[in-house]
Amino acid sequence: MKFPIGLPRGLTKRFIFLGLWIFLLPMTLIFMLAVFLSQQTLEQQSDDQTFVAAQTLSLQTRQVFDHQIDMLEAFVFDYRNNGNLERLEERASSHALREPVFSEVMLYNADGDPAAGPDAVDSMAPQAVSEVFEEAQWRRSSFVKGVTTESGHVRVYISVPVQEADHEPINGAIIGEINPSYFYHLIQTSTIGSEGWNLLVSSDGTVFTDTKGNRFRNESIREENIYDLLSRGRMGTFRGKFFEEDSVAGYAPVERLPFYAVTIQPESQAGAPIATLQQVLSSGWMLLFLAGLVLLGVSARWIVTPVRRLTDQAMSYAEGESWHLQVMKEKDEIRTLAKAMQFMANDLQEKERFLQRILSSFPYGVITTDSSGYITSVNREGAQLLNISARSLTGRPVETITSKSLSRHIRVLCGRSRPFRNHSEEFNFVNHKQQKLVIKVSSTPLQDEKGERIGVLTTFWDHTEYRKLEQHIQRSEHLAAIGQMTAGLAHEVKNPLGTIQMAGDLIEAETEELRKKYQLRGPAVSMIQEASADIQEETRRLNELVKRFLKMSKPHKDEETTVDIGELTEEVARLVSHQMKRADIDCTVYHKDDGVIVRGDRSQLMQAFLNLALNALEAMERVDRGVLSITVRKKGSNAEISFHDSGAGIPASKLKRIFNPFFSTKQEGTGLGLSITHDLINEHKGSIEVESEYGKGSEFTVRLPLDKEGEEAQ
Amino acid sequence: MKKTAMVLSTAALVGLTACGGNGDSAAEDSKGLINVGGKNFTEQFVLAKITSIYLEENGYEVEESTNMGSEVVRDALVNDQIDLYWEYTGTALVNYLGEEPLAEEEEAYDIVKEMDLEENGIVWLDMADLNNTYTLMMREDDAEEKGIGSVSDLADYVNDNPGELNFASDAEFATRSDGLPGAEEAYGFSFGSDNVNRMDAGLTYQALRDGDVSVAMGFSTDSRIVNFDLVNLEDDQSFFPAYNAAISVRDEVLDEHPELEELLAPLAEVIDTETMTELNYEVDVEQRNETEVAREFLEENELIN
């Protein structure tokens, strides 16, 4: 499955991965750390700020109470000095009017009743006041008490004992109720920011006053998480829900007073700088990250692209395209690599071209196939022979070849599992010009360097000429044989014919003498005369006939040309090379001298040499690894051509007769080959002789007069 | 292709979400209401605050009634108005039990503990090594210079250099048998009447600091000892009456909260004279919040976290 957006692969992937690790990830980590730390710091700051505000609030509150207690205690101190209870009562009552912190202040007598009498206006809750008074009785010192009435209202009182001396039993107490609105306004001053608010909570968890318009006054915070902290006498900062709002709350108990001071900042306000900072840092990170990615991309291109171009080039080179990449401009390793690769490619190309040239110059058709029978290459000669372009054959199954026999031959070998060495075959092939050709095929296994068979190498060539020549030799040999036989017959006839002629002449002469002597007459005599005349006549005619026949049967040179014996022997050797090879005979021509040229009939000389070569071949048929050495040299005014074979040899008894017609050491031989050769050499004013050692081999030596003009011309 | 890599890395940034801390879970049900009393001087405010916070942190609801006179707070304890407070053995021995003062700390405590329970149903918890009693003081550098670390050293010095050192005392101490005359007798020395400067009790520290006198009487946990770089001379013969602080608690309260005895024991272990002086100094001189000082002390001693 392919991704619509290609992920980076290979080098680019590695590069980007590396870049991410080395640059982007550390950067991200640093950013994260920065954000985290600054967040911590800012949080700490806002915590501290809130806590300090709560402490301030606590202190403010305490100072107010301390001040008021001092004032009331001063009244009592005065009373101790002057004993004027009425004045004390008056001062206490009027104090409430002067000090907005009190809603009311009253002097209570030893029984806990208002000293001003039962008619005194007492707006304070009597139940709560009696509770305070009771405590005043046993504490005998000033104190502040918060009382939550049954209706759930919290009331706060200052109680100052009236006594003769400190810690003595009390004669009464000045009890003042605190006016919450005073604190409502007082604590307004220390709120934090526009959203922050403060509250004072009594020790039992009831809100005494709050700066949100006393919205929570008399409500209990015992269910709030913060109360748990407050009730344990702790101070500090709390983050969490407070009255269902995410808040940062600073809290501190008010020293020696039954209050907790709480400063609230909504999380949104407290966290605003954090959010801003985070936003700034995040966008900074984003920007840097993007820039980093772009940079990474660009540098990836910068570094990876040349490498990729190189690899692409190498890939397409491997697929057969030529090397066309320009050497890069930068002097770096890639340039060196590109240069090296180009050099290697060129070298390889050169070598391949060289091999290609060898293959295409090869005078035989060559086809290679892989082991499954697909053609891997065809050389030029092969393509020409089959009249089909190499390109249209390569990569196709062998059956594409126009010659069914050839393809069958290869197919069989491809499918052959047994090893084979050299497999030859011959078959007819009608080419595109409708010429009937004889094709000879030889195949060997194609092996890799480990000796594993990877296909079949088939060599094939046009064998037609050779076959024709071979037929021609056979035919002329046959004709020569007939000629020789006829000549021999004529020779045999000629002698008796002479005798007959002489006898005829004698008969005529004797008859004439007898007739003259005896004057013989008569028809009988003339009949004898007539008959002998006939005999004479006919024998003469017959003799003429035989003479003419003999003359005709004698080999004669058709046309004389200069013949290069060296070239000629080479040609002979080539003609017989296949047969030699088949018989496992090593046939070599040694040119001791150059320009060995004679005058004569080229085809007759060729036949003579061919006969000698074939004769040697036959002599070595039963010999392993026979050797035929043809040596050409000049000797005096003669050309000397020797055929030395390592064949069976000729027994000495037969040695003298081997040039005789109809003499043969071979069973199938006509006995005419060497005889004809002998005649042909004679015809060229040459000589032939033989030396042989039975069982070891023979040497035929032909001598022909050198052509003087040709020599001079040279 | 780089898009993917970017998305991945962006995801890493999301890991930056702050983890909002929240406080402890809601308060466990209160183990009960304890009313902690206290007298009307700094040490008592601090001791009451230490005790309150310690109890609150251990799950009690606490009401504090401090700023009371010594006898008043004792009455409040006896009369069920408060549940416990820090009292001094010497005070109880002399003022409540009508006994003679005792200098031996352990002895005084043992007697108080036994008698108070028997007579008044007041249990004395473990005594702290905080002895807030009379003390003889010198300037720290001066004491060091003269090689005086204890009252015995002082006696030797005075005997060696008669008339050289003068002494600041309030009138009561100068005449009481358990005051200067007793001490002079017990340690075998005498300043000589010309060398004793009488003044109000609160002024002796300043007189000593200002060099008006070489030796002064005072109370052993007074914050000014730290503030003025003064040093207490060791009462090595245990002459001055023991005023060791211990929590006194009504018997019935312990019946109701038997665990209190064990719970409060560590407080007595960690509070001693020197520590108390330091705490008094923090509040009186450094003007620090009592609650803060108390909590800091408890935290330092790993009594609360």
GROMACS .gro file of N, CA and C in nm, chain A residues 5-8 12 16 20 25 28 32 35-36 39 43 55 62 135 138-142 145 167 222 225 228 231-235 238-240 253 255-256 260 278 282 285-286 289-290 293 297-298, chain B residues 1-2 4-6 9-10 12-13 15-16 18 21-28 35 40 45 49 53 56-57 60-61 63-70 72 75-76 81-82 289-292 295 305:
model
  288
    5ILE      N    1   0.107   1.065   0.070
    5ILE     CA    2   0.227   1.149   0.084
    5ILE      C    3   0.340   1.054   0.113
    6GLY      N    4   0.438   1.057   0.029
    6GLY     CA    5   0.549   0.964   0.048
    6GLY      C    6   0.629   1.002   0.171
    7LEU      N    7   0.647   0.907   0.260
    7LEU     CA    8   0.735   0.935   0.374
    7LEU      C    9   0.877   0.936   0.323
    8PRO      N   10   0.962   1.014   0.389
    8PRO     CA   11   1.102   1.015   0.343
    8PRO      C   12   1.166   0.878   0.364
   12THR      N   13   1.740   1.033   0.316
   12THR     CA   14   1.663   1.147   0.362
   12THR      C   15   1.601   1.116   0.496
   16ILE      N   16   1.675   1.315   0.828
   16ILE     CA   17   1.571   1.386   0.903
   16ILE      C   18   1.560   1.330   1.043
   20LEU      N   19   1.616   1.543   1.368
   20LEU     CA   20   1.516   1.549   1.475
   20LEU      C   21   1.583   1.522   1.608
   25LEU      N   22   1.459   1.763   1.870
   25LEU     CA   23   1.414   1.708   1.997
   25LEU      C   24   1.479   1.778   2.116
   28THR      N   25   1.307   2.099   2.150
   28THR     CA   26   1.175   2.081   2.209
   28THR      C   27   1.187   2.058   2.358
   32MET      N   28   1.032   2.272   2.642
   32MET     CA   29   0.942   2.214   2.741
   32MET      C   30   0.990   2.249   2.880
   35VAL      N   31   0.926   2.612   2.947
   35VAL     CA   32   0.785   2.636   2.976
   35VAL      C   33   0.753   2.584   3.116
   36PHE      N   34   0.804   2.463   3.143
   36PHE     CA   35   0.775   2.402   3.271
   36PHE      C   36   0.829   2.489   3.386
   39GLN      N   37   0.664   2.817   3.418
   39GLN     CA   38   0.531   2.795   3.472
   39GLN      C   39   0.540   2.775   3.623
   43GLU      N   40   0.384   3.018   3.882
   43GLU     CA   41   0.286   2.962   3.975
   43GLU      C   42   0.330   2.994   4.118
   55GLN      N   43  -0.168   3.688   5.440
   55GLN     CA   44  -0.100   3.724   5.564
   55GLN      C   45  -0.126   3.869   5.600
   62ARG      N   46  -0.594   4.152   6.266
   62ARG     CA   47  -0.548   4.144   6.404
   62ARG      C   48  -0.524   4.283   6.464
  135GLU      N   49  -1.788   3.318   7.935
  135GLU     CA   50  -1.644   3.293   7.912
  135GLU      C   51  -1.560   3.402   7.976
  138TRP      N   52  -1.479   3.329   8.338
  138TRP     CA   53  -1.368   3.239   8.376
  138TRP      C   54  -1.234   3.275   8.314
  139ARG      N   55  -1.238   3.348   8.208
  139ARG     CA   56  -1.111   3.385   8.148
  139ARG      C   57  -1.046   3.505   8.217
  140ARG      N   58  -1.131   3.595   8.265
  140ARG     CA   59  -1.084   3.714   8.339
  140ARG      C   60  -0.981   3.794   8.261
  141SER      N   61  -0.985   3.782   8.132
  141SER     CA   62  -0.898   3.865   8.048
  141SER      C   63  -0.971   3.892   7.916
  142SER      N   64  -0.915   3.984   7.841
  142SER     CA   65  -0.980   4.022   7.715
  142SER      C   66  -0.970   3.909   7.613
  145LYS      N   67  -1.442   3.654   7.051
  145LYS     CA   68  -1.513   3.528   7.032
  145LYS      C   69  -1.613   3.539   6.917
  167HIS      N   70  -0.656   3.962   8.621
  167HIS     CA   71  -0.682   3.821   8.657
  167HIS      C   72  -0.767   3.803   8.781
  222ARG      N   73  -1.719   2.460   5.550
  222ARG     CA   74  -1.669   2.333   5.605
  222ARG      C   75  -1.664   2.224   5.498
  225ASN      N   76  -1.265   2.206   5.032
  225ASN     CA   77  -1.139   2.137   5.060
  225ASN      C   78  -1.046   2.223   5.146
  228ASP      N   79  -1.021   2.199   5.538
  228ASP     CA   80  -0.940   2.097   5.600
  228ASP      C   81  -0.803   2.155   5.638
  231SER      N   82  -0.854   2.430   5.923
  231SER     CA   83  -0.886   2.374   6.053
  231SER      C   84  -0.763   2.311   6.118
  232ARG      N   85  -0.661   2.282   6.036
  232ARG     CA   86  -0.539   2.227   6.096
  232ARG      C   87  -0.439   2.336   6.130
  233GLY      N   88  -0.490   2.460   6.126
  233GLY     CA   89  -0.403   2.570   6.165
  233GLY      C   90  -0.292   2.594   6.065
  234ARG      N   91  -0.313   2.554   5.942
  234ARG     CA   92  -0.208   2.573   5.843
  234ARG      C   93  -0.219   2.709   5.778
  235MET      N   94  -0.115   2.746   5.710
  235MET     CA   95  -0.118   2.868   5.630
  235MET      C   96  -0.044   2.836   5.500
  238PHE      N   97  -0.355   2.743   4.842
  238PHE     CA   98  -0.435   2.628   4.801
  238PHE      C   99  -0.479   2.650   4.657
  239ARG      N  100  -0.464   2.543   4.575
  239ARG     CA  101  -0.515   2.550   4.438
  239ARG      C  102  -0.625   2.448   4.425
  240GLY      N  103  -0.737   2.492   4.380
  240GLY     CA  104  -0.846   2.397   4.363
  240GLY      C  105  -0.978   2.470   4.359
  253PRO      N  106  -0.431   3.179   5.940
  253PRO     CA  107  -0.515   3.209   6.056
  253PRO      C  108  -0.482   3.349   6.107
  255GLU      N  109  -0.383   3.566   6.395
  255GLU     CA  110  -0.317   3.533   6.520
  255GLU      C  111  -0.404   3.567   6.641
  256ARG      N  112  -0.419   3.470   6.731
  256ARG     CA  113  -0.490   3.485   6.859
  256ARG      C  114  -0.637   3.521   6.843
  260TYR      N  115  -1.001   3.303   6.020
  260TYR     CA  116  -0.907   3.267   5.914
  260TYR      C  117  -0.917   3.376   5.809
  278GLN      N  118   0.303   3.078   2.820
  278GLN     CA  119   0.297   2.951   2.748
  278GLN      C  120   0.269   2.974   2.601
  282SER      N  121   0.515   2.875   2.326
  282SER     CA  122   0.468   2.772   2.233
  282SER      C  123   0.479   2.821   2.089
  285TRP      N  124   0.826   2.825   1.991
  285TRP     CA  125   0.870   2.687   1.962
  285TRP      C  126   0.823   2.644   1.825
  286MET      N  127   0.695   2.671   1.802
  286MET     CA  128   0.637   2.634   1.673
  286MET      C  129   0.719   2.692   1.558
  289PHE      N  130   1.050   2.542   1.540
  289PHE     CA  131   1.036   2.404   1.494
  289PHE      C  132   1.014   2.400   1.344
  290LEU      N  133   0.924   2.488   1.299
  290LEU     CA  134   0.898   2.494   1.155
  290LEU      C  135   1.024   2.533   1.080
  293LEU      N  136   1.248   2.255   1.070
  293LEU     CA  137   1.208   2.153   0.972
  293LEU      C  138   1.246   2.197   0.831
  297GLY      N  139   1.492   2.022   0.594
  297GLY     CA  140   1.453   1.980   0.459
  297GLY      C  141   1.552   2.030   0.357
  298VAL      N  142   1.587   2.160   0.371
  298VAL     CA  143   1.678   2.220   0.274
  298VAL      C  144   1.814   2.152   0.280
  715MET      N  145   0.590   1.508   0.341
  715MET     CA  146   0.660   1.405   0.418
  715MET      C  147   0.708   1.455   0.555
  716LYS      N  148   0.739   1.586   0.571
  716LYS     CA  149   0.788   1.636   0.700
  716LYS      C  150   0.670   1.669   0.793
  718THR      N  151   0.438   1.476   0.892
  718THR     CA  152   0.419   1.372   0.993
  718THR      C  153   0.513   1.392   1.110
  719ALA      N  154   0.640   1.419   1.073
  719ALA     CA  155   0.741   1.437   1.178
  719ALA      C  156   0.700   1.554   1.268
  720MET      N  157   0.641   1.658   1.208
  720MET     CA  158   0.606   1.776   1.284
  720MET      C  159   0.493   1.746   1.380
  723SER      N  160   0.621   1.564   1.675
  723SER     CA  161   0.694   1.644   1.772
  723SER      C  162   0.603   1.740   1.844
  724THR      N  163   0.499   1.786   1.776
  724THR     CA  164   0.405   1.876   1.842
  724THR      C  165   0.337   1.805   1.957
  726ALA      N  166   0.459   1.607   2.150
  726ALA     CA  167   0.547   1.605   2.267
  726ALA      C  168   0.519   1.727   2.355
  727LEU      N  169   0.483   1.838   2.290
  727LEU     CA  170   0.460   1.962   2.363
  727LEU      C  171   0.339   1.952   2.453
  729GLY      N  172   0.266   1.735   2.639
  729GLY     CA  173   0.304   1.683   2.770
  729GLY      C  174   0.328   1.790   2.874
  730LEU      N  175   0.315   1.916   2.832
  730LEU     CA  176   0.346   2.025   2.923
  730LEU      C  177   0.230   2.065   3.013
  732ALA      N  178   0.005   2.136   3.295
  732ALA     CA  179   0.040   2.142   3.436
  732ALA      C  180  -0.048   2.047   3.515
  735GLY      N  181  -0.222   2.064   4.155
  735GLY     CA  182  -0.220   1.994   4.284
  735GLY      C  183  -0.344   2.028   4.363
  736ASN      N  184  -0.395   1.937   4.436
  736ASN     CA  185  -0.505   1.970   4.524
  736ASN      C  186  -0.471   1.923   4.664
  737GLY      N  187  -0.536   1.982   4.755
  737GLY     CA  188  -0.504   1.956   4.895
  737GLY      C  189  -0.541   1.815   4.937
  738ASP      N  190  -0.524   1.793   5.064
  738ASP     CA  191  -0.559   1.661   5.116
  738ASP      C  192  -0.708   1.637   5.097
  739SER      N  193  -0.743   1.516   5.114
  739SER     CA  194  -0.885   1.485   5.102
  739SER      C  195  -0.958   1.553   5.218
  740ALA      N  196  -1.088   1.556   5.206
  740ALA     CA  197  -1.169   1.628   5.305
  740ALA      C  198  -1.134   1.580   5.446
  741ALA      N  199  -1.149   1.674   5.539
  741ALA     CA  200  -1.109   1.642   5.677
  741ALA      C  201  -1.178   1.517   5.727
  742GLU      N  202  -1.096   1.432   5.789
  742GLU     CA  203  -1.158   1.313   5.847
  742GLU      C  204  -1.244   1.360   5.966
  749ASN      N  205  -0.995   2.191   7.419
  749ASN     CA  206  -0.975   2.332   7.447
  749ASN      C  207  -0.838   2.350   7.511
  754ASN      N  208  -0.053   3.436   7.978
  754ASN     CA  209  -0.050   3.560   7.900
  754ASN      C  210   0.091   3.610   7.872
  759PHE      N  211   0.197   3.156   7.484
  759PHE     CA  212   0.126   3.165   7.355
  759PHE      C  213   0.187   3.064   7.257
  763LYS      N  214   0.018   2.734   7.104
  763LYS     CA  215   0.003   2.727   6.957
  763LYS      C  216   0.065   2.596   6.905
  767ILE      N  217  -0.169   2.328   6.708
  767ILE     CA  218  -0.142   2.286   6.571
  767ILE      C  219  -0.117   2.135   6.567
  770GLU      N  220  -0.444   1.968   6.602
  770GLU     CA  221  -0.524   1.989   6.480
  770GLU      C  222  -0.474   1.900   6.368
  771GLU      N  223  -0.341   1.896   6.354
  771GLU     CA  224  -0.284   1.813   6.248
  771GLU      C  225  -0.311   1.665   6.275
  774TYR      N  226  -0.775   1.662   6.564
  774TYR     CA  227  -0.866   1.713   6.668
  774TYR      C  228  -0.914   1.851   6.631
  775GLU      N  229  -1.034   1.880   6.685
  775GLU     CA  230  -1.081   2.018   6.669
  775GLU      C  231  -1.032   2.091   6.795
  777GLU      N  232  -0.992   2.441   7.031
  777GLU     CA  233  -1.028   2.578   7.065
  777GLU      C  234  -0.916   2.629   7.155
  778GLU      N  235  -0.874   2.751   7.131
  778GLU     CA  236  -0.764   2.804   7.210
  778GLU      C  237  -0.814   2.913   7.302
  779SER      N  238  -0.780   2.899   7.426
  779SER     CA  239  -0.815   3.007   7.519
  779SER      C  240  -0.687   3.049   7.591
  780THR      N  241  -0.623   3.147   7.535
  780THR     CA  242  -0.497   3.190   7.593
  780THR      C  243  -0.514   3.329   7.654
  781ASN      N  244  -0.398   3.388   7.686
  781ASN     CA  245  -0.399   3.523   7.742
  781ASN      C  246  -0.467   3.527   7.878
  782MET      N  247  -0.452   3.416   7.954
  782MET     CA  248  -0.514   3.414   8.086
  782MET      C  249  -0.407   3.426   8.193
  783GLY      N  250  -0.450   3.469   8.309
  783GLY     CA  251  -0.358   3.472   8.423
  783GLY      C  252  -0.325   3.330   8.465
  784SER      N  253  -0.215   3.318   8.536
  784SER     CA  254  -0.168   3.187   8.573
  784SER      C  255  -0.272   3.109   8.656
  786VAL      N  256  -0.580   3.182   8.681
  786VAL     CA  257  -0.706   3.174   8.607
  786VAL      C  258  -0.709   3.053   8.516
  789ASP      N  259  -0.757   2.748   8.718
  789ASP     CA  260  -0.898   2.734   8.755
  789ASP      C  261  -0.980   2.685   8.638
  790ALA      N  262  -0.951   2.743   8.523
  790ALA     CA  263  -1.026   2.704   8.403
  790ALA      C  264  -1.007   2.555   8.373
  795GLN      N  265  -1.327   2.427   8.200
  795GLN     CA  266  -1.345   2.523   8.091
  795GLN      C  267  -1.238   2.505   7.983
  796ILE      N  268  -1.124   2.460   8.021
  796ILE     CA  269  -1.024   2.418   7.922
  796ILE      C  270  -0.984   2.274   7.955
 1003ASN      N  271   0.505   3.577   6.347
 1003ASN     CA  272   0.376   3.521   6.379
 1003ASN      C  273   0.393   3.397   6.467
 1004GLU      N  274   0.316   3.390   6.576
 1004GLU     CA  275   0.327   3.273   6.664
 1004GLU      C  276   0.294   3.145   6.590
 1005THR      N  277   0.192   3.150   6.509
 1005THR     CA  278   0.151   3.031   6.436
 1005THR      C  279   0.264   2.981   6.346
 1006GLU      N  280   0.328   3.076   6.278
 1006GLU     CA  281   0.437   3.042   6.187
 1006GLU      C  282   0.552   2.976   6.263
 1009ARG      N  283   0.452   2.629   6.393
 1009ARG     CA  284   0.444   2.530   6.286
 1009ARG      C  285   0.585   2.494   6.236
 1019ASN      N  286   0.395   1.711   5.907
 1019ASN     CA  287   0.463   1.729   5.778
 1019ASN      C  288   0.406   1.847   5.702
   0.00000   0.00000   0.00000
